[in-house]
């Protein structure tokens, strides 16, 4: 790719960048200590997958985070802004397989490459704190956490139907299934029953719903809330005792117990264990065929409102204990096995899915909550609104919400139901039948059962010489040396668990590791972890709303309950940057429309690229990458380069007080604006203010009336305020105008609020040369604004009525004269 270079950078950017990157490294400018000057501030950005080259989308994310970290540092905080690599997982593994390289080699080579690319950006990372998740020193602690969770009952193994991607040949978490397709490869997801390891995130559902302690974007909070999906209702039993099974009731969950008198059938999920027992011989073939077929559909499809509601009759009936009515039991795949009790009481008059189902199978539709103007005619669709109870025995005539409380009480008193809270969120399935991940540290012994690997034997090393091509079985299962081991308990022969962990385990606590990345005795140094955490400001992709961001919250709460940390949330504040669009689509590797920043860095320099990316649009929105847009950024930096090389000796020692006052005011205004903007990630508007301010400084120099001290301070502050965005060039200019290393260690300038206001003047308004009004107006007011103010003056109005305006004379800062016919 060729860089469009309509505008050349007029400073030797390659030389400057190299010079300062080397110097920062040599002087350890960005080395962070736990007890550095100032209050600690933890600024974290999501670490990348080492999937190959960095593209401009990464740079967009990382530049914005780096600017904020630098800004906070100059505001006096002791800032930790670390970087690392999310190195395990399917992404890296699939890429390695496609190239026929070992995932370890592939990953480590990429890390080397990406680290070098990141360096060219000039960020303030302290590389001593780098965290790479695929090394034993890191994943050892994944295993250790897993075992602590296991001992507390937070990790468990269960045979469960799981999402299976036939192309990636592995299990997927619910979150990784998008509209029934695999998130990674878009293959149709199927289902399988397998023994799998789960983490009990559902134990924390209620606490995860509490978002009062975090300052996150509303849309992320909403997505998490919906994902957890709390629903309050009633669990109520229907009588099936006539069939003499182990259970004599069928439990259902409903959020509309007020409709209990309107139940005309009951539907079970095809997977429900009682289905075979409740199916009569006569109906057996049909039910079996139906169950087999529905197992192929995904949960999402099954819940879709578009889909036809199908089902079959089991041949059995159950009794509504409240009414004594006998209703048929059906099997239907719009009922999910994994939600509630896996059984739904069918109320076709008041639930649309039930309505469609009943219409299709000619089941009765009984209205029990009356719409306000209902004439008793059959409904055209379910009535889901509020109304008055009818056909509801003792509850007739009550408002349905009132009836609800009475019905619950009656059911609870009679002992066949109770209030119940359900969550949509399932436990986190962490087993992966793939190679490139953390081995799950469990041993199976015929005598002792499931035995955790003792702490002193951690880490369980991922063997490098495994056959890692995916087959559907865990690759580790084929590695005999790995599988066969000794039982830690009875010393007899035993086998190892061969599944590896979901990569999201790694990213659930990496931010804790950064605070003591080389600590040997634990996952983190308990002394320092509380000094930095929770993360003060996290920035990253909105795509992680429900997986990473929810898992990390769960992990922190679980680790807190192990007594290891004293905070409750991982990330205090969260900010999501937008996306870079290129050729009409989001820039991403899978779309093949990525731009490699390297060429641009070589051509115009990292500072220009950083500036351009931050100027492309509001950071939380992003914008369209466009080669010629980069020229605007280059032009500005050229101007600053020339400005700083101006000869200031020509300026007077004692300048004109008006010029001094004007420039000082501009400076305070700029400080105020830029400080506020950087604080709130409004980088594009900060840059335009800095551009305007550049013009003011240069104009004052040209006029030559300003005193040398005022001008020099104005220039210093320009460079200081630019430095988080433009780290190399400002460092160079800082030195060249005679200041001492380093600009990045300067204090952020403060503004005087009295000075940071636009000066007001008294604008004289004349009509045909005669004074008619005086108006307070900003000194910089342009003609258009002055006209508007003059025309809206009541005093002036009368003199203009019925007259034609011939001419307007405006003298900026003094008067406006309206000449009429
Ligand atoms: C009877 C009823 C009558 C219902 C009515 C709704 C309206 P949320 O809010 O999402 O919790 N349901 C229960 N378990 C289900 C399952 N495993 N699969 C599919 N649907 C299930 O939804 C709860 C409602 O969804 C429950 O209330 C139940 O239908 C259905 F006028 O019960 B309802
Ligand atoms: Zn044993």
PDB file of C-alpha atoms in Angstrom, residues 255-256 258-259 349-351 367-374 379 382-390 397-405:
ATOM      1  CA  UNK A 255     -44.595 -14.985  35.478  1.00  0.00           C
ATOM      2  CA  UNK A 256     -48.368 -14.745  35.053  1.00  0.00           C
ATOM      3  CA  UNK A 258     -52.997 -14.521  37.440  1.00  0.00           C
ATOM      4  CA  UNK A 259     -53.739 -16.576  34.325  1.00  0.00           C
ATOM      5  CA  UNK A 349     -55.622 -16.401  25.675  1.00  0.00           C
ATOM      6  CA  UNK A 350     -52.797 -14.403  27.264  1.00  0.00           C
ATOM      7  CA  UNK A 351     -49.514 -15.541  25.792  1.00  0.00           C
ATOM      8  CA  UNK A 367     -60.041 -15.846  28.490  1.00  0.00           C
ATOM      9  CA  UNK A 368     -59.472 -15.118  32.186  1.00  0.00           C
ATOM     10  CA  UNK A 369     -58.303 -11.497  32.069  1.00  0.00           C
ATOM     11  CA  UNK A 370     -60.802  -9.353  30.238  1.00  0.00           C
ATOM     12  CA  UNK A 371     -59.759  -6.601  27.860  1.00  0.00           C
ATOM     13  CA  UNK A 372     -61.624  -3.414  28.767  1.00  0.00           C
ATOM     14  CA  UNK A 373     -64.068  -3.399  25.863  1.00  0.00           C
ATOM     15  CA  UNK A 374     -64.370  -7.071  25.135  1.00  0.00           C
ATOM     16  CA  UNK A 379     -59.655 -13.225  20.349  1.00  0.00           C
ATOM     17  CA  UNK A 382     -53.394 -13.166  22.788  1.00  0.00           C
ATOM     18  CA  UNK A 383     -54.436 -10.387  25.148  1.00  0.00           C
ATOM     19  CA  UNK A 384     -51.329  -9.593  27.148  1.00  0.00           C
ATOM     20  CA  UNK A 385     -52.428  -6.344  28.793  1.00  0.00           C
ATOM     21  CA  UNK A 386     -53.908  -5.584  32.172  1.00  0.00           C
ATOM     22  CA  UNK A 387     -57.550  -6.177  32.885  1.00  0.00           C
ATOM     23  CA  UNK A 388     -60.183  -7.605  35.174  1.00  0.00           C
ATOM     24  CA  UNK A 389     -60.296 -11.275  36.161  1.00  0.00           C
ATOM     25  CA  UNK A 390     -63.142 -13.373  34.710  1.00  0.00           C
ATOM     26  CA  UNK A 397     -63.852  -8.939  39.357  1.00  0.00           C
ATOM     27  CA  UNK A 398     -60.421  -8.178  40.738  1.00  0.00           C
ATOM     28  CA  UNK A 399     -57.824  -6.268  38.840  1.00  0.00           C
ATOM     29  CA  UNK A 400     -55.405  -8.891  37.521  1.00  0.00           C
ATOM     30  CA  UNK A 401     -52.420  -7.495  39.413  1.00  0.00           C
ATOM     31  CA  UNK A 402     -54.398  -7.665  42.662  1.00  0.00           C
ATOM     32  CA  UNK A 403     -55.540 -11.178  41.861  1.00  0.00           C
ATOM     33  CA  UNK A 404     -51.943 -12.242  41.429  1.00  0.00           C
ATOM     34  CA  UNK A 405     -51.104 -11.700  45.098  1.00  0.00           C
TER      35      UNK A 405
END
